mmCIF file with all atom_site columns, C-alpha atoms in Angstrom:
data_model
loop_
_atom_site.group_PDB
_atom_site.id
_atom_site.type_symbol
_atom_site.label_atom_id
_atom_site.label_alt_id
_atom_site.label_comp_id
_atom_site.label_asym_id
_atom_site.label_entity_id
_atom_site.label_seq_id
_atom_site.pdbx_PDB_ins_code
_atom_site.Cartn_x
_atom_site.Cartn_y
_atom_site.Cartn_z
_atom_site.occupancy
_atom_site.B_iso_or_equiv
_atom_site.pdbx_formal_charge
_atom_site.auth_seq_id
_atom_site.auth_comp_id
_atom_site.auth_asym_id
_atom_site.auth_atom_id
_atom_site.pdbx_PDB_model_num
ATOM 1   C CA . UNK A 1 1   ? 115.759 140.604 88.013  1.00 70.00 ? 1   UNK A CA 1
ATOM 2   C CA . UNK A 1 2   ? 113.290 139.311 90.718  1.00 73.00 ? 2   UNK A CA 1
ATOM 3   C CA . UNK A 1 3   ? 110.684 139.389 87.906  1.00 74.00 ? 3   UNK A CA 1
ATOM 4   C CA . UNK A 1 4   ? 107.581 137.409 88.190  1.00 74.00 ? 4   UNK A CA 1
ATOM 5   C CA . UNK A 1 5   ? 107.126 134.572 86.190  1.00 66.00 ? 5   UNK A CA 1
ATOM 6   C CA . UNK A 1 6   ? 104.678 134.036 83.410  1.00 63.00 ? 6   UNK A CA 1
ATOM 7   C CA . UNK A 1 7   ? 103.384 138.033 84.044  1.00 78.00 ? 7   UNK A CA 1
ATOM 8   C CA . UNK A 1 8   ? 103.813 140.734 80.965  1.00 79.00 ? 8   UNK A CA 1
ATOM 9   C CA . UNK A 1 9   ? 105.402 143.861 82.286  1.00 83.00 ? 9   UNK A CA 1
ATOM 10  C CA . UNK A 1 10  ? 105.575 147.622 79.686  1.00 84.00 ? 10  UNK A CA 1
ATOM 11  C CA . UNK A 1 11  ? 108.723 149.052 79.685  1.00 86.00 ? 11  UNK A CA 1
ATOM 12  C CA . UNK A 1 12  ? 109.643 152.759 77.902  1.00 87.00 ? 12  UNK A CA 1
ATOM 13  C CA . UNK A 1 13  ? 112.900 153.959 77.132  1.00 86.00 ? 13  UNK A CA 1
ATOM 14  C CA . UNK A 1 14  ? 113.445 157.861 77.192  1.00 83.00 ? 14  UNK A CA 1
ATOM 15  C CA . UNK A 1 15  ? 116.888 159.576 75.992  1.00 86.00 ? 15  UNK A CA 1
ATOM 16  C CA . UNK A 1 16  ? 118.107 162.583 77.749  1.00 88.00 ? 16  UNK A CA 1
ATOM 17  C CA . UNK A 1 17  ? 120.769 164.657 76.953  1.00 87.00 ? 17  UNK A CA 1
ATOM 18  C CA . UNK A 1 18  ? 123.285 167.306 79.029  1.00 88.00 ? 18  UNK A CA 1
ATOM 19  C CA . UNK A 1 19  ? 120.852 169.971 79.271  1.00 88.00 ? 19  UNK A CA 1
ATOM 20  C CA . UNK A 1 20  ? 117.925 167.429 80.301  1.00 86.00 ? 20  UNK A CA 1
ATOM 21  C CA . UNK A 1 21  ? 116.009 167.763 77.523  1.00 88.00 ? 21  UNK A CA 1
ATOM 22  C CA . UNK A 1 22  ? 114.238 164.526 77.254  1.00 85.00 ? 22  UNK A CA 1
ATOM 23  C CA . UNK A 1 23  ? 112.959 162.624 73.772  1.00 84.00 ? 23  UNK A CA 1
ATOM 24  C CA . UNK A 1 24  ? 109.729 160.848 73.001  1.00 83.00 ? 24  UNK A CA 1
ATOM 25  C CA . UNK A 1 25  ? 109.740 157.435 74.740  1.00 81.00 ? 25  UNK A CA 1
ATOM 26  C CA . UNK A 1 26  ? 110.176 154.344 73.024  1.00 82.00 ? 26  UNK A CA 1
ATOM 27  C CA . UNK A 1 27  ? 107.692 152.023 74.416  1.00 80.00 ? 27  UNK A CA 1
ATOM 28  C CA . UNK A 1 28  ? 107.192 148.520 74.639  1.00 76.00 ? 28  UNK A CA 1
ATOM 29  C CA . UNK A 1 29  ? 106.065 144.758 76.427  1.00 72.00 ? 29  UNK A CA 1
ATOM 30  C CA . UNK A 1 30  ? 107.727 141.925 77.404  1.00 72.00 ? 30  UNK A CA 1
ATOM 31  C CA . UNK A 1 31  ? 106.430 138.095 79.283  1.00 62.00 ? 31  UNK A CA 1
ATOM 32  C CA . UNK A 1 32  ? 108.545 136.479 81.211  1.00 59.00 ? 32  UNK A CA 1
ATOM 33  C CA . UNK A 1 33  ? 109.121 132.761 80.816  1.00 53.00 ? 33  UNK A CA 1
ATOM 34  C CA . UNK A 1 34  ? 106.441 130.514 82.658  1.00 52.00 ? 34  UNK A CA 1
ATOM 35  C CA . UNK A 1 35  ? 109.707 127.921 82.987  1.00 52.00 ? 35  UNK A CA 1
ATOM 36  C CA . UNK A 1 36  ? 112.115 129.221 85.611  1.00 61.00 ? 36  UNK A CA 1
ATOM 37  C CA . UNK A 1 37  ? 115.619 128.703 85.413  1.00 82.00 ? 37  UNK A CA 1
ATOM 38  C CA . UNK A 1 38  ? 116.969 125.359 86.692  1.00 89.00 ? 38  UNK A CA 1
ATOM 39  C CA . UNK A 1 39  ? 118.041 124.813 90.394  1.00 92.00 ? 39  UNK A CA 1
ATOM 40  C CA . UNK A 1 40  ? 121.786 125.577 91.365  1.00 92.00 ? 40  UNK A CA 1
ATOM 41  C CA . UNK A 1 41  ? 124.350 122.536 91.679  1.00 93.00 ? 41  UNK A CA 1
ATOM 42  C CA . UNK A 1 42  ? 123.931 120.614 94.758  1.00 95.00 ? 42  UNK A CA 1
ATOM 43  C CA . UNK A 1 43  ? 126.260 121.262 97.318  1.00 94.00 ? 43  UNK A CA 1
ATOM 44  C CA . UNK A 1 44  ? 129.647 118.603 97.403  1.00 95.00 ? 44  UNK A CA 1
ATOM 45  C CA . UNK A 1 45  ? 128.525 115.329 97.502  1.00 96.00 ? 45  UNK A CA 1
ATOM 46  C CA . UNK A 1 46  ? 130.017 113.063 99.775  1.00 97.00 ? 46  UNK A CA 1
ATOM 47  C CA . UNK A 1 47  ? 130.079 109.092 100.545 1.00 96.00 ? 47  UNK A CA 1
ATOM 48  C CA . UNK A 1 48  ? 131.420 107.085 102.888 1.00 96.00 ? 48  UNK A CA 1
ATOM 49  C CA . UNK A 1 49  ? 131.555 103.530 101.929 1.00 96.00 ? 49  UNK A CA 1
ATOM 50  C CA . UNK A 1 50  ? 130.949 100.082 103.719 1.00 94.00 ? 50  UNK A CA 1
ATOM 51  C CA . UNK A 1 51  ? 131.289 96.361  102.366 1.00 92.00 ? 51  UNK A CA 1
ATOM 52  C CA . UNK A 1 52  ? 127.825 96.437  100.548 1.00 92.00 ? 52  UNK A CA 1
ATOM 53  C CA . UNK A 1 53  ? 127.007 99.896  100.522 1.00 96.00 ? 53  UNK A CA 1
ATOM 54  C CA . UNK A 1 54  ? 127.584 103.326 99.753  1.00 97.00 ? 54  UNK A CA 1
ATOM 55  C CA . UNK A 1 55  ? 125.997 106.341 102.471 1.00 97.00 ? 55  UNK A CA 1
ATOM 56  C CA . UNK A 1 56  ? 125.976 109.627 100.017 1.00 98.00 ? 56  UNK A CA 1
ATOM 57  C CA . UNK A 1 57  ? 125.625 113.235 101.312 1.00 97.00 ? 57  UNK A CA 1
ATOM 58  C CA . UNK A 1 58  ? 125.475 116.474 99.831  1.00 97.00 ? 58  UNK A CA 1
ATOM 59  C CA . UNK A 1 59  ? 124.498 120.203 99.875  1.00 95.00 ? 59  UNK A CA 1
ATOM 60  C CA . UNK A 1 60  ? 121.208 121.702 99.477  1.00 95.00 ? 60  UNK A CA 1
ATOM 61  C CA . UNK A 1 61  ? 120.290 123.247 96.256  1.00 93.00 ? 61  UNK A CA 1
ATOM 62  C CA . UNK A 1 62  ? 118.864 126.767 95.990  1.00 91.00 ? 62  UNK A CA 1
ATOM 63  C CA . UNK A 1 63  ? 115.973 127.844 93.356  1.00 89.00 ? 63  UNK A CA 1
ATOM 64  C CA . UNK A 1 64  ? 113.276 130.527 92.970  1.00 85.00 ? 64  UNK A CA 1
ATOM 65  C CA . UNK A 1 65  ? 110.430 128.105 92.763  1.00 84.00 ? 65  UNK A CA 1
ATOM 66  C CA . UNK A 1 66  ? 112.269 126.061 95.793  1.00 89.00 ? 66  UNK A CA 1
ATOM 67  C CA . UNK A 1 67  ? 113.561 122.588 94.976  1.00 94.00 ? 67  UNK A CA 1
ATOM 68  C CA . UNK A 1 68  ? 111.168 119.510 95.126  1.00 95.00 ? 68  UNK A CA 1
ATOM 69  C CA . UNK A 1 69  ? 113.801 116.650 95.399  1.00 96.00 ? 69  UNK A CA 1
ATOM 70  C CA . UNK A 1 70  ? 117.253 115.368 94.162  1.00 98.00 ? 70  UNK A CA 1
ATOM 71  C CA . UNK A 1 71  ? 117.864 112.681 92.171  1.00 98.00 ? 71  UNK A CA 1
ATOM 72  C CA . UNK A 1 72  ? 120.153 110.074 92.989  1.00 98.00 ? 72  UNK A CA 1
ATOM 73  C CA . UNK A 1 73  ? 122.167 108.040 89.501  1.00 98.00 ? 73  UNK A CA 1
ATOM 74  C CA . UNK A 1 74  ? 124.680 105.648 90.297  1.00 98.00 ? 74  UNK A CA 1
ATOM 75  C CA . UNK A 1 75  ? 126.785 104.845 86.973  1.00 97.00 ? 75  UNK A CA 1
ATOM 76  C CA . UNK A 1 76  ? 123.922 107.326 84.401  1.00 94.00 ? 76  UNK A CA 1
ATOM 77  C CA . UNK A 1 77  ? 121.479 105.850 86.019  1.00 96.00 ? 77  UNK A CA 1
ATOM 78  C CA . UNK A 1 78  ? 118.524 106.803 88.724  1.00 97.00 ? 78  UNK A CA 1
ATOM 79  C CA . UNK A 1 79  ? 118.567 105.020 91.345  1.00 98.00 ? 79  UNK A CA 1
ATOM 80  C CA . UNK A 1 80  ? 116.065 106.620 93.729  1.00 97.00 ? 80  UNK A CA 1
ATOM 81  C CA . UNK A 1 81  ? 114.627 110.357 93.947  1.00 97.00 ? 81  UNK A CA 1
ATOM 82  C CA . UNK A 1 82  ? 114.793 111.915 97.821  1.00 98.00 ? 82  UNK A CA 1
ATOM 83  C CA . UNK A 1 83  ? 113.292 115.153 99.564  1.00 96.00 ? 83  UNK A CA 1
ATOM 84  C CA . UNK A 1 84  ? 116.402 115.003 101.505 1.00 96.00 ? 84  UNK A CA 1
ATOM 85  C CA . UNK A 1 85  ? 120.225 115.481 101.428 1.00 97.00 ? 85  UNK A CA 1
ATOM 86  C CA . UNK A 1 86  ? 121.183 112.040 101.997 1.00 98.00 ? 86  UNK A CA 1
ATOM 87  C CA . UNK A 1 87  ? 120.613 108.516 100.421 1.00 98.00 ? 87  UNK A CA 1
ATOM 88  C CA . UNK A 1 88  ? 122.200 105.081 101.661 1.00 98.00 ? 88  UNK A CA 1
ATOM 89  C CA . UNK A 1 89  ? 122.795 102.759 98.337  1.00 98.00 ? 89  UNK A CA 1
ATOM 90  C CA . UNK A 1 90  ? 122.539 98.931  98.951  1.00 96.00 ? 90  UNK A CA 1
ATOM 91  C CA . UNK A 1 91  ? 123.561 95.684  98.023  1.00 94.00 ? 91  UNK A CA 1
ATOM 92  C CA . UNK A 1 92  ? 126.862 96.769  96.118  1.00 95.00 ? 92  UNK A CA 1
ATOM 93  C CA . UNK A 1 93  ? 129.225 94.226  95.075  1.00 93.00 ? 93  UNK A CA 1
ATOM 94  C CA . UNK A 1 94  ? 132.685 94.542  97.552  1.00 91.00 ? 94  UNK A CA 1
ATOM 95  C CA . UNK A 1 95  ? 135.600 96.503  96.269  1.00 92.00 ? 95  UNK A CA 1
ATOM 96  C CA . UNK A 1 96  ? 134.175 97.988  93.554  1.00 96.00 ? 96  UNK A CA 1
ATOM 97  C CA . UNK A 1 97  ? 134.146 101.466 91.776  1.00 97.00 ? 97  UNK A CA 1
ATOM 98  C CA . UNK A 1 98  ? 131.084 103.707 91.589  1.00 98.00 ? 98  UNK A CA 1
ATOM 99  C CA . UNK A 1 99  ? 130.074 106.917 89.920  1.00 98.00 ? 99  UNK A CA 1
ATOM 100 C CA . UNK A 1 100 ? 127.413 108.969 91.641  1.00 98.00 ? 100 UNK A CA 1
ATOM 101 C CA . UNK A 1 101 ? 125.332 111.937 90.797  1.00 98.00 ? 101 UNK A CA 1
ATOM 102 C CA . UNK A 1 102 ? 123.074 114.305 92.304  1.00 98.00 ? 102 UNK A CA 1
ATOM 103 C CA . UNK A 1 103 ? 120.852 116.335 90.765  1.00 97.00 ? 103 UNK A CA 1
ATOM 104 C CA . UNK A 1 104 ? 118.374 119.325 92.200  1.00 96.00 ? 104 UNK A CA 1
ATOM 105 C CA . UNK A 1 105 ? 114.619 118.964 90.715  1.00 96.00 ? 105 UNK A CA 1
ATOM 106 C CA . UNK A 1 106 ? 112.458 122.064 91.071  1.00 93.00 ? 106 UNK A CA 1
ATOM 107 C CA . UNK A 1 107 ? 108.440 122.625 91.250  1.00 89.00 ? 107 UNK A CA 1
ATOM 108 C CA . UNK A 1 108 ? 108.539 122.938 87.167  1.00 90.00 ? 108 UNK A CA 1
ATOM 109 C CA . UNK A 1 109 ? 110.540 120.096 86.450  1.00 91.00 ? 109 UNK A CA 1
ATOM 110 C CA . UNK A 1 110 ? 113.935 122.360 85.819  1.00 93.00 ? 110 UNK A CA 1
ATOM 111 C CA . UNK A 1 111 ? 116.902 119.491 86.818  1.00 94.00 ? 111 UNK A CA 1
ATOM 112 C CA . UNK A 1 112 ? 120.498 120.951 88.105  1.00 94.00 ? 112 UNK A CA 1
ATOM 113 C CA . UNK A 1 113 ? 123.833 119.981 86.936  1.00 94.00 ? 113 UNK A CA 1
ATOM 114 C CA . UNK A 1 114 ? 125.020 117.130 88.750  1.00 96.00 ? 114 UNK A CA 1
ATOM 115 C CA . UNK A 1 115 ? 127.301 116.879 91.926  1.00 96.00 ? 115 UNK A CA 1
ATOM 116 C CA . UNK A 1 116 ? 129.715 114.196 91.014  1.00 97.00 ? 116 UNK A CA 1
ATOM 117 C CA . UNK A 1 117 ? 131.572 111.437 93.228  1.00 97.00 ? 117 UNK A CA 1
ATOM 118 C CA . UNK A 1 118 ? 133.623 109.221 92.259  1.00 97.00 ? 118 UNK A CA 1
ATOM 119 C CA . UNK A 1 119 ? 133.651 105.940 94.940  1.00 97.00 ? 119 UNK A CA 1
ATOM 120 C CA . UNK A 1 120 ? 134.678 102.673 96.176  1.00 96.00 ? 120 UNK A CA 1
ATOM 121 C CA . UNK A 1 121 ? 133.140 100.317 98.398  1.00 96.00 ? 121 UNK A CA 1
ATOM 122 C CA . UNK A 1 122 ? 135.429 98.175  100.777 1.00 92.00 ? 122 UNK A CA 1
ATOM 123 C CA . UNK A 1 123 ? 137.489 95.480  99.840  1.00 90.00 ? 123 UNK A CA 1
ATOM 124 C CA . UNK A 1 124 ? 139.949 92.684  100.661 1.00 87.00 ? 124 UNK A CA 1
ATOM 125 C CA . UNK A 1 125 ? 142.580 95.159  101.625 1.00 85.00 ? 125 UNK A CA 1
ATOM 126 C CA . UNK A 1 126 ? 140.183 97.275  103.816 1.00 87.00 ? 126 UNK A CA 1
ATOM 127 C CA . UNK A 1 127 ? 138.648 93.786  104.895 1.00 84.00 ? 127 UNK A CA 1
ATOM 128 C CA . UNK A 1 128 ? 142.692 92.633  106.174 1.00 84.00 ? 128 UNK A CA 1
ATOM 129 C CA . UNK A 1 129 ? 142.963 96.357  107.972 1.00 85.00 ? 129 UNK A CA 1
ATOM 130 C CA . UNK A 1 130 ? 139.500 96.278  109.456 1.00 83.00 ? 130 UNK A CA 1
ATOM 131 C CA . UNK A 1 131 ? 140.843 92.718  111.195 1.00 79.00 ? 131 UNK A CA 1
ATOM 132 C CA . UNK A 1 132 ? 144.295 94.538  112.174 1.00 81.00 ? 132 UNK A CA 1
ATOM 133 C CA . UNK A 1 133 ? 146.204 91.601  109.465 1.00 79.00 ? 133 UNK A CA 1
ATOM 134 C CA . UNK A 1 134 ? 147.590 93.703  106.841 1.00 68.00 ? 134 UNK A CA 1
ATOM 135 C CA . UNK A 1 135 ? 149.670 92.084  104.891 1.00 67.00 ? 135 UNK A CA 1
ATOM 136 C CA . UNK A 1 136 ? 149.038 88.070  106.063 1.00 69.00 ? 136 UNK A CA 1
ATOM 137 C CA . UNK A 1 137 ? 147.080 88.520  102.390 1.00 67.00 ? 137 UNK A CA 1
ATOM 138 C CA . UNK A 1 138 ? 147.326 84.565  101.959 1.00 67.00 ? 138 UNK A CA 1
ATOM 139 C CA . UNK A 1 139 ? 147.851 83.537  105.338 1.00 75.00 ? 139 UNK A CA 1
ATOM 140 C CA . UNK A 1 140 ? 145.514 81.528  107.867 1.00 77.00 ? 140 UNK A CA 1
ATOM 141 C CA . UNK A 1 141 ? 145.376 84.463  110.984 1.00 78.00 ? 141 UNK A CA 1
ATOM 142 C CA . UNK A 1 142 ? 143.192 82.202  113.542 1.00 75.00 ? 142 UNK A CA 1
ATOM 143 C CA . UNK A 1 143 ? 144.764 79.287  112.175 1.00 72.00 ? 143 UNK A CA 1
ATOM 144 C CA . UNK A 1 144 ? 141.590 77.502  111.531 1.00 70.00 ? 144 UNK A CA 1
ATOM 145 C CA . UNK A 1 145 ? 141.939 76.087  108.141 1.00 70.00 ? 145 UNK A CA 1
ATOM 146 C CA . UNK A 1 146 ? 140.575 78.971  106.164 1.00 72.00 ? 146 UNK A CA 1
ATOM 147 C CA . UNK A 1 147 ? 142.856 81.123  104.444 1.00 79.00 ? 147 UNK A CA 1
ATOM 148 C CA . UNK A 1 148 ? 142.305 84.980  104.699 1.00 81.00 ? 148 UNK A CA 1
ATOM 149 C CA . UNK A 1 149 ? 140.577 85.852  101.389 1.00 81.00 ? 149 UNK A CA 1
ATOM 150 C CA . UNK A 1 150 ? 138.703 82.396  101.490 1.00 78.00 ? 150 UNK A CA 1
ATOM 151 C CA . UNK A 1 151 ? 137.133 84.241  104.811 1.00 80.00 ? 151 UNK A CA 1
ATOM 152 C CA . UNK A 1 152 ? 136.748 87.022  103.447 1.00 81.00 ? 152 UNK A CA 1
ATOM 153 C CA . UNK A 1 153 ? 134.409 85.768  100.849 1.00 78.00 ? 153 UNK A CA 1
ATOM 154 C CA . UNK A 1 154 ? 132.177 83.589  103.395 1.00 76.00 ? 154 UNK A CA 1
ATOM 155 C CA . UNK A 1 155 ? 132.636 86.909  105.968 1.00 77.00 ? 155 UNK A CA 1
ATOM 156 C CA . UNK A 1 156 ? 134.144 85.321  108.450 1.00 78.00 ? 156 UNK A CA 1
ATOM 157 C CA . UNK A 1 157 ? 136.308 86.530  111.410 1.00 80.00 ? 157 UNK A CA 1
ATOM 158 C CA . UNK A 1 158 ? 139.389 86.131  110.236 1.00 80.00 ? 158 UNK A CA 1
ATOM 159 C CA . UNK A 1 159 ? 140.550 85.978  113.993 1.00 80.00 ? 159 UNK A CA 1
ATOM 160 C CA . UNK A 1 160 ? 138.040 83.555  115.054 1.00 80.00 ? 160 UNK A CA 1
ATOM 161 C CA . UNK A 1 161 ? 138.916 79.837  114.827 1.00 77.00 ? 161 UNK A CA 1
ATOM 162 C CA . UNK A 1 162 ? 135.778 78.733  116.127 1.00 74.00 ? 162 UNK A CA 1
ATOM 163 C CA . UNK A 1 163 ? 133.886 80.204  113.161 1.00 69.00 ? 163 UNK A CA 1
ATOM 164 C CA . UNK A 1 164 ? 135.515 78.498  110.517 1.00 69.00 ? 164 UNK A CA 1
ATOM 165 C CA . UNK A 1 165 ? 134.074 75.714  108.841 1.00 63.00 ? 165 UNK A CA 1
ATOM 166 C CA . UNK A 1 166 ? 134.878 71.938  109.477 1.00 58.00 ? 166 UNK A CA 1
ATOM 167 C CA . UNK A 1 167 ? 132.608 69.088  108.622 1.00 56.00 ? 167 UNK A CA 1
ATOM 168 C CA . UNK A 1 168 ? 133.015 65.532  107.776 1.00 54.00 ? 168 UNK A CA 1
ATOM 169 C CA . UNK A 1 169 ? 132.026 63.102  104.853 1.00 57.00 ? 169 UNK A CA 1
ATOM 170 C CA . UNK A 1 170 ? 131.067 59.733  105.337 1.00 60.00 ? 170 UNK A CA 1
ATOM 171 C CA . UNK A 1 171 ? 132.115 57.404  103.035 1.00 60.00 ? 171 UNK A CA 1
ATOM 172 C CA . UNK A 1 172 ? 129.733 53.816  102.995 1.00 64.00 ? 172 UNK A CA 1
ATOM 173 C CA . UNK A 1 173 ? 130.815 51.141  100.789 1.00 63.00 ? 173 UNK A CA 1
ATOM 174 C CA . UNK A 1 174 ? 127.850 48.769  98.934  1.00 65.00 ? 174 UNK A CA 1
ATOM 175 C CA . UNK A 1 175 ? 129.243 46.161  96.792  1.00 66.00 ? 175 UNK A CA 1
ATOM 176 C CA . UNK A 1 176 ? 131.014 48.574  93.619  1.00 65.00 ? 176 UNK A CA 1
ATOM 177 C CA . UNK A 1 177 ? 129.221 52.173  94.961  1.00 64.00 ? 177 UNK A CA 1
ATOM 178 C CA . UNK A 1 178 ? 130.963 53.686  97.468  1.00 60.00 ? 178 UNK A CA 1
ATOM 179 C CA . UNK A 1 179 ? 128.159 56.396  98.905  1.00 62.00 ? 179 UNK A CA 1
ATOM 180 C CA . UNK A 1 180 ? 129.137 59.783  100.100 1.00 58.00 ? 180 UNK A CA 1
ATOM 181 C CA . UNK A 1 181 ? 127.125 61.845  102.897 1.00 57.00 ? 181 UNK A CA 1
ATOM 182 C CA . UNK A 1 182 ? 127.184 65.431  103.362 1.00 53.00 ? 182 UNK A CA 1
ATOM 183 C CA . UNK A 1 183 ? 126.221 66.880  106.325 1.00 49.00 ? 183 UNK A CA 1
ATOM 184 C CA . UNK A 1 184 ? 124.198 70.464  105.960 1.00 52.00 ? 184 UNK A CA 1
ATOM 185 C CA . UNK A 1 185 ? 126.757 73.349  105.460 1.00 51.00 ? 185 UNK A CA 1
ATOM 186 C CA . UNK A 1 186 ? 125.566 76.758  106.758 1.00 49.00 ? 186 UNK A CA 1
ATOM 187 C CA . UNK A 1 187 ? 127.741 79.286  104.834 1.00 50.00 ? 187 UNK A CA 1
ATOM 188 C CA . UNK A 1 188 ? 127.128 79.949  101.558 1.00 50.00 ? 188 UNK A CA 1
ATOM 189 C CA . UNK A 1 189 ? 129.840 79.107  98.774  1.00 50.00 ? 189 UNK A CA 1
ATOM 190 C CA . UNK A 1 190 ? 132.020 77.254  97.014  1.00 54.00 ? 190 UNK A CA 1
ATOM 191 C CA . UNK A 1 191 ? 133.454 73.795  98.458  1.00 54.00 ? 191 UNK A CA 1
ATOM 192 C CA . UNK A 1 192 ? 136.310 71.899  97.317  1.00 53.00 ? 192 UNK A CA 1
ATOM 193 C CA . UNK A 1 193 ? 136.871 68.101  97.859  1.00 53.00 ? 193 UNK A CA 1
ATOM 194 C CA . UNK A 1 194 ? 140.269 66.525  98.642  1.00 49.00 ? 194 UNK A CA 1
#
């Protein structure tokens, strides 16, 4: 072990029996590989998740040739390659399941087996704890109009009245037509008429 690599080295074998009487030596060369082995398994990865996103840490790695970066795959896929032991993934959908990997890359291109997480980003549920409302799933909390998961879905405070939304239509009438005005609404989504 500790061998160099890509470098020939001679070796000879000698027998020897009880009374030290020694035989011809067998002799012979050998190269080590010019590819080193790959780099050990990442240390246990890590994540701690938010409503969008997903902050991953893990171990270092440890190799002969000294690693050059991990790679980062979210669901078999790479998602970004780091010098580091840390990567912050963005722009997740809410509530749902991830699968991340990490694996160690070396100076010759030798890739580790993966580190392996299994995560979740936030969701409703997390959303009604984070507001102190658990269980009020369908319920109004500031009393503002707005149920609880339609706030959650425009992000909203769901203990805020004042940031709820309320607008009014104006209805003109012009002989048959009857014209509707809409004033500009800020939050994004999904309105319903009654």
């Amino acid at each position: 072990t500790g061998l160099t690599p890509d470098t020939a080295y001679a070796y000879e074998v000698v027998a020897v029996d009880a009374a030290g009487n020694r035989s011809h030596a067998a002799a012979g060369s050998i190269s080590t590989s010019a590819v080193e082995g790959a780099p050990s398994r990442p240390g246990t990865l890590l994540g701690t998740p938010d409503f969008h996103s997903i902050a991953l840490t893990w171990g270092t790695s440890a190799d002969n040739l000294g690693v050059s970066g991990y790679q980062v795959l979210r669901d078999d896929g790479i998602i970004a390659t780091v010098s580091g032991t840390s990567y912050t993934d963005s722009n997740l959908a809410r509530g749902t399941s991830y699968t991340y990997q990490v694996k160690a890359i070396d100076a010759a291109g030798n890739v580790s087996e993966p580190a392996t997480l299994v995560i979740s980003t936030l969701g409703f549920e997390d959303w009604l704890d984070l507001h102190d409302i658990a269980g009020q799933t369908g319920g109004d909390s500031d009393h503002g109009g707005l149920d609880n998961l339609t706030e959650y879905h425009l992000g909203l405070d769901p203990n805020n009245p004042s940031d709820d939304l309320s607008f009014h239509i104006t209805v003109g009438r012009s002989g048959t037509n009857l014209t509707v005005a809409f004033p500009s609404l800020v939050a994004t989504g999904n309105y319903h008429l009654h």
